[in-house]
PDB file of C-alpha atoms in Angstrom:
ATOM      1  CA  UNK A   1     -64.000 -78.013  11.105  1.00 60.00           C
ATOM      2  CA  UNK A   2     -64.722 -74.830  12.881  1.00 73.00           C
ATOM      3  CA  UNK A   3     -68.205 -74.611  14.268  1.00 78.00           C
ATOM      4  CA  UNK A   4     -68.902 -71.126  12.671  1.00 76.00           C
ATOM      5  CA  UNK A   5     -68.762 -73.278   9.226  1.00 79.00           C
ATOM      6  CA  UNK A   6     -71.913 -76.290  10.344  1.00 84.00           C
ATOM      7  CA  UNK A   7     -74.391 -75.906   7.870  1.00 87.00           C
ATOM      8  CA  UNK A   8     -72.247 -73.753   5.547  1.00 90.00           C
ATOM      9  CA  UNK A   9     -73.842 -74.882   1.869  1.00 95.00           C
ATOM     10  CA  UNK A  10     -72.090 -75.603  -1.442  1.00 96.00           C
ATOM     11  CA  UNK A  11     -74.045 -75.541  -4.593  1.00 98.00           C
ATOM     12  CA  UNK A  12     -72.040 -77.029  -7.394  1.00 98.00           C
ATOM     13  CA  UNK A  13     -72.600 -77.268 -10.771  1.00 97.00           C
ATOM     14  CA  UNK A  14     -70.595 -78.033 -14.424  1.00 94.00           C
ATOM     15  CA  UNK A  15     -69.684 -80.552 -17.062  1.00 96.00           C
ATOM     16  CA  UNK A  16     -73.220 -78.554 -18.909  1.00 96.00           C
ATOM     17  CA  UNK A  17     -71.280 -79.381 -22.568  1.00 96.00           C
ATOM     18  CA  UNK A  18     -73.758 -77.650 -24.216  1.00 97.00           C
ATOM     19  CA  UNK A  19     -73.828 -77.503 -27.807  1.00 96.00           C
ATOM     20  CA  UNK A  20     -75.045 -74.413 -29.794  1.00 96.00           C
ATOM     21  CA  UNK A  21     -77.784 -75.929 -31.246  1.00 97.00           C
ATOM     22  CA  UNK A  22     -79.111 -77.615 -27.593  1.00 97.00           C
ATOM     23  CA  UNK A  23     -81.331 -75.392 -25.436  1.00 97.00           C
ATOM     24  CA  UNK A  24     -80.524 -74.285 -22.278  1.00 97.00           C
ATOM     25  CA  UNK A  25     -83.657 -74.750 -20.520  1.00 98.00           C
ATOM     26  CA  UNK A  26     -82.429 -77.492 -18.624  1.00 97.00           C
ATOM     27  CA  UNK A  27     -79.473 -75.561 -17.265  1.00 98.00           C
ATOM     28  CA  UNK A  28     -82.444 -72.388 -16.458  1.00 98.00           C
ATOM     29  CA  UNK A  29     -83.933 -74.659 -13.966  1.00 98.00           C
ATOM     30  CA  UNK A  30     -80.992 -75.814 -12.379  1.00 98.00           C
ATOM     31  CA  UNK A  31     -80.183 -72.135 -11.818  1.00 98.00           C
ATOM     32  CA  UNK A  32     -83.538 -72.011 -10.524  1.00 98.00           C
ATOM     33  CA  UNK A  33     -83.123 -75.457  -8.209  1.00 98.00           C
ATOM     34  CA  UNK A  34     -79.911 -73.747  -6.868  1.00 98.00           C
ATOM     35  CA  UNK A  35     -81.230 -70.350  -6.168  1.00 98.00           C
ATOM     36  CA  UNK A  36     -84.288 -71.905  -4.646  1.00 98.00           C
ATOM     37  CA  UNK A  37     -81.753 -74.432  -2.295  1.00 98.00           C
ATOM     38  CA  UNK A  38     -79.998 -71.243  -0.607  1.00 98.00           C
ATOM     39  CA  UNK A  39     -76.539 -72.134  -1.183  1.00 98.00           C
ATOM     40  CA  UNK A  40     -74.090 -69.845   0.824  1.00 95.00           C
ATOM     41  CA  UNK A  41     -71.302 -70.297  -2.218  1.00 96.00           C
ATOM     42  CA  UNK A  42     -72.049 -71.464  -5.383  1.00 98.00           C
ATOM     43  CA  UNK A  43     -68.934 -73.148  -7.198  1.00 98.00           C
ATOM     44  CA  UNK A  44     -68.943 -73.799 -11.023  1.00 98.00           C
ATOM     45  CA  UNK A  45     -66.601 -76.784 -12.001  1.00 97.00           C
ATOM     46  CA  UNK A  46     -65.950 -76.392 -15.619  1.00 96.00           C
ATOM     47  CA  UNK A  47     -66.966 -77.767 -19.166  1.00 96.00           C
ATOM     48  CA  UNK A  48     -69.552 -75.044 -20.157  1.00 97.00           C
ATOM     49  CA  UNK A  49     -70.232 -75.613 -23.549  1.00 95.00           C
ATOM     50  CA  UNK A  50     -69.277 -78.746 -26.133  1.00 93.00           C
ATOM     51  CA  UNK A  51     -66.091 -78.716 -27.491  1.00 89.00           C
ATOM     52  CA  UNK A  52     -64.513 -81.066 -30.379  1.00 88.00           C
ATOM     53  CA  UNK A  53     -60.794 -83.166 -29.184  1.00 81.00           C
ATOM     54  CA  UNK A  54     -58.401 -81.528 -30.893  1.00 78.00           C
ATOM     55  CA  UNK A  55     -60.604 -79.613 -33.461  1.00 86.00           C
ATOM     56  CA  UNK A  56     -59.694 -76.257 -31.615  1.00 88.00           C
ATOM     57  CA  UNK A  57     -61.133 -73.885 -34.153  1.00 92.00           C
ATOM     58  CA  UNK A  58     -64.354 -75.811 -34.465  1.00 93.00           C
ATOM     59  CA  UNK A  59     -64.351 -75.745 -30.556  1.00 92.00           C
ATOM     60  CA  UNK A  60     -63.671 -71.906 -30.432  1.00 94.00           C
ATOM     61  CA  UNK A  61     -66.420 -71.701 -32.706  1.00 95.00           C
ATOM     62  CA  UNK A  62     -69.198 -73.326 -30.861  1.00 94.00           C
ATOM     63  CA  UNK A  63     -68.361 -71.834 -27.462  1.00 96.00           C
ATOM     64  CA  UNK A  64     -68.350 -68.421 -28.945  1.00 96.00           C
ATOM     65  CA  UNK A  65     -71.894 -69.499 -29.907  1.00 96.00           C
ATOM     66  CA  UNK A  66     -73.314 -70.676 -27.077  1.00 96.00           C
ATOM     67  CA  UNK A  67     -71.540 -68.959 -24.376  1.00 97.00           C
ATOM     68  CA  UNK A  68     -73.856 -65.728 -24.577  1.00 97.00           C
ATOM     69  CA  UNK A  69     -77.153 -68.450 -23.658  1.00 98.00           C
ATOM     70  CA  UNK A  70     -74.991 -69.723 -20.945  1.00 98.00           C
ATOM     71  CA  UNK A  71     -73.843 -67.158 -19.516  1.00 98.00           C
ATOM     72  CA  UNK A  72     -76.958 -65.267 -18.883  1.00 98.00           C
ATOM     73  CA  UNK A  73     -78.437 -67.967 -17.121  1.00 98.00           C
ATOM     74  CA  UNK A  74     -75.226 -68.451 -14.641  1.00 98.00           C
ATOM     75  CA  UNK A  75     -75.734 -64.953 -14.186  1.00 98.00           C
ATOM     76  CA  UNK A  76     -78.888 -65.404 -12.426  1.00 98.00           C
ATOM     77  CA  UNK A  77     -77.291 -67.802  -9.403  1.00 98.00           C
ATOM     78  CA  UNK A  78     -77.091 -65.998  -6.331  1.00 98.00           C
ATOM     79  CA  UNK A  79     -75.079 -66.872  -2.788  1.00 97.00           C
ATOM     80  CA  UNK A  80     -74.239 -64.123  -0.103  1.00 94.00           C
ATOM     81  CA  UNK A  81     -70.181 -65.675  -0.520  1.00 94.00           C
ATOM     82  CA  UNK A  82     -71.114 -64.895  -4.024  1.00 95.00           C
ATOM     83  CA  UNK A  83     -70.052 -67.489  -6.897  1.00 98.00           C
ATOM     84  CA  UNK A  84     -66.806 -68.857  -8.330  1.00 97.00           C
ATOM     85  CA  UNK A  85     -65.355 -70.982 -11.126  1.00 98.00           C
ATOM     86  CA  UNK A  86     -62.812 -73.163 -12.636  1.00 97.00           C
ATOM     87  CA  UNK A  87     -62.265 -73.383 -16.156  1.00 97.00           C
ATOM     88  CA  UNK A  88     -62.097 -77.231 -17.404  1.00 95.00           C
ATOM     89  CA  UNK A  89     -60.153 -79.085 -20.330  1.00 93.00           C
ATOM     90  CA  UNK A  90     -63.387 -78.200 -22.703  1.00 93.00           C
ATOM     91  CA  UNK A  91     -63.510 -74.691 -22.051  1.00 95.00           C
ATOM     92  CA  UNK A  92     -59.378 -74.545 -22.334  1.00 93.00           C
ATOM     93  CA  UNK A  93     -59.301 -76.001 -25.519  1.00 89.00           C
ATOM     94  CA  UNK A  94     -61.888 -73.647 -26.691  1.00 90.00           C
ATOM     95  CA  UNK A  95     -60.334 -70.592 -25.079  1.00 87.00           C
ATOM     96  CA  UNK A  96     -59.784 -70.337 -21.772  1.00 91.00           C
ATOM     97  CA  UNK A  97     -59.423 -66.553 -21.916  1.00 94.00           C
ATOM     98  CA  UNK A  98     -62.865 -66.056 -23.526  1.00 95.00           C
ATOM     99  CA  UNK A  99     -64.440 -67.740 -21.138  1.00 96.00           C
ATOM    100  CA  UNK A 100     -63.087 -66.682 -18.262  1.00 96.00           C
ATOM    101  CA  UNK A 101     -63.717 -63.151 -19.868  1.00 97.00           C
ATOM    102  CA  UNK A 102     -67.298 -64.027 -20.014  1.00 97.00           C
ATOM    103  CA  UNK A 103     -67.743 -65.418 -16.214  1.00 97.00           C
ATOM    104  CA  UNK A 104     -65.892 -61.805 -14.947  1.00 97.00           C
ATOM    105  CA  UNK A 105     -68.167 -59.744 -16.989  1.00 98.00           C
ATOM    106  CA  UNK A 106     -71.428 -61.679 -14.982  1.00 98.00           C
ATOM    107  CA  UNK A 107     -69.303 -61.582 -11.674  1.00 97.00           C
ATOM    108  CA  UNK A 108     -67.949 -64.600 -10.817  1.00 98.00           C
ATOM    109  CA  UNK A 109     -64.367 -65.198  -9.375  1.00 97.00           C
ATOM    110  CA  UNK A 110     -62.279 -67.346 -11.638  1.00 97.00           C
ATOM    111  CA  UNK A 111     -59.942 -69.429 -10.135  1.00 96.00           C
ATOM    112  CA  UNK A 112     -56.483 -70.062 -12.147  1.00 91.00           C
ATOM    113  CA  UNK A 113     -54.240 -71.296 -10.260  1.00 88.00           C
ATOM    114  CA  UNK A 114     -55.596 -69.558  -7.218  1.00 86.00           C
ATOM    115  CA  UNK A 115     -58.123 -70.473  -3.896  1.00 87.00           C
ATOM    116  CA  UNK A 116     -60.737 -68.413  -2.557  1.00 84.00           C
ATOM    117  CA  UNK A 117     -60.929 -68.086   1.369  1.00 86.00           C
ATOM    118  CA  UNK A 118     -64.687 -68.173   2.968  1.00 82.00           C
ATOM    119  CA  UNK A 119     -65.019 -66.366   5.898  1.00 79.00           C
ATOM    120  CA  UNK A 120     -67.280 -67.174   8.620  1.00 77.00           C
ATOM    121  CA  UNK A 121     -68.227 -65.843  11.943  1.00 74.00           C
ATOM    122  CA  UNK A 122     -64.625 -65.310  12.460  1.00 69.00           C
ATOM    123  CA  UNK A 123     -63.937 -68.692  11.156  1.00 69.00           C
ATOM    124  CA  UNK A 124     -61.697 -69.237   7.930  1.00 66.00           C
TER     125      UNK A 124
END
């Protein structure tokens, strides 16, 4: 590893599955726990909200639902590399477009089929 990257910090977070009718105070103080930790990326690793195997539109259904909660409290994570995000089998099976829509419209990189390159002090 290149020395410009010691220390370089990670926050990661996902598998929330949370259900429209859960709160998401839990996932408020995580955002809080990360901010607070001074991550220099923060990566999101999929599986957002609860989804039903193979029950697509019920699936559809309750993303659409809780996706708005969600997404304004990922909004509030902060890291100077910014934040990024994969899309898991929940959130495909419940519309990987939507959601991805969602996580652009607060900012984050989404990363489909792609890789994001940190920069450091010269350092890749």
């Amino acid at each position: 590893m290149d020395r410009a990257l010691v220390g370089y910090r990670v926050a990661i977070i996902g598998d929330l599955h949370i259900a429209p009718w859960q709160s998401t105070r839990a996932l408020a103080r995580s955002v809080d726990a990360i901010n607070a930790s001074q991550p220099d990326l923060v990566a999101l690793v999929g599986d957002y909200g609860y989804s039903v195997d193979h029950v697509q539109p019920l699936s559809r259904a309750m993303y659409r639902a809780i996706m708005p909660r969600v997404l304004r409290e990922l909004a509030r994570l902060r890291a100077p590399d910014g934040v990024c995000a994969v899309l898991g089998n929940h959130d495909l099976d419940a519309g990987g477009d939507f959601v991805q829509h969602g996580m652009l419209g607060i900012g984050v990189t989404v990363l489909r089929n792609a890789q994001q390159d940190i920069h450091r002090n010269g350092a890749l």
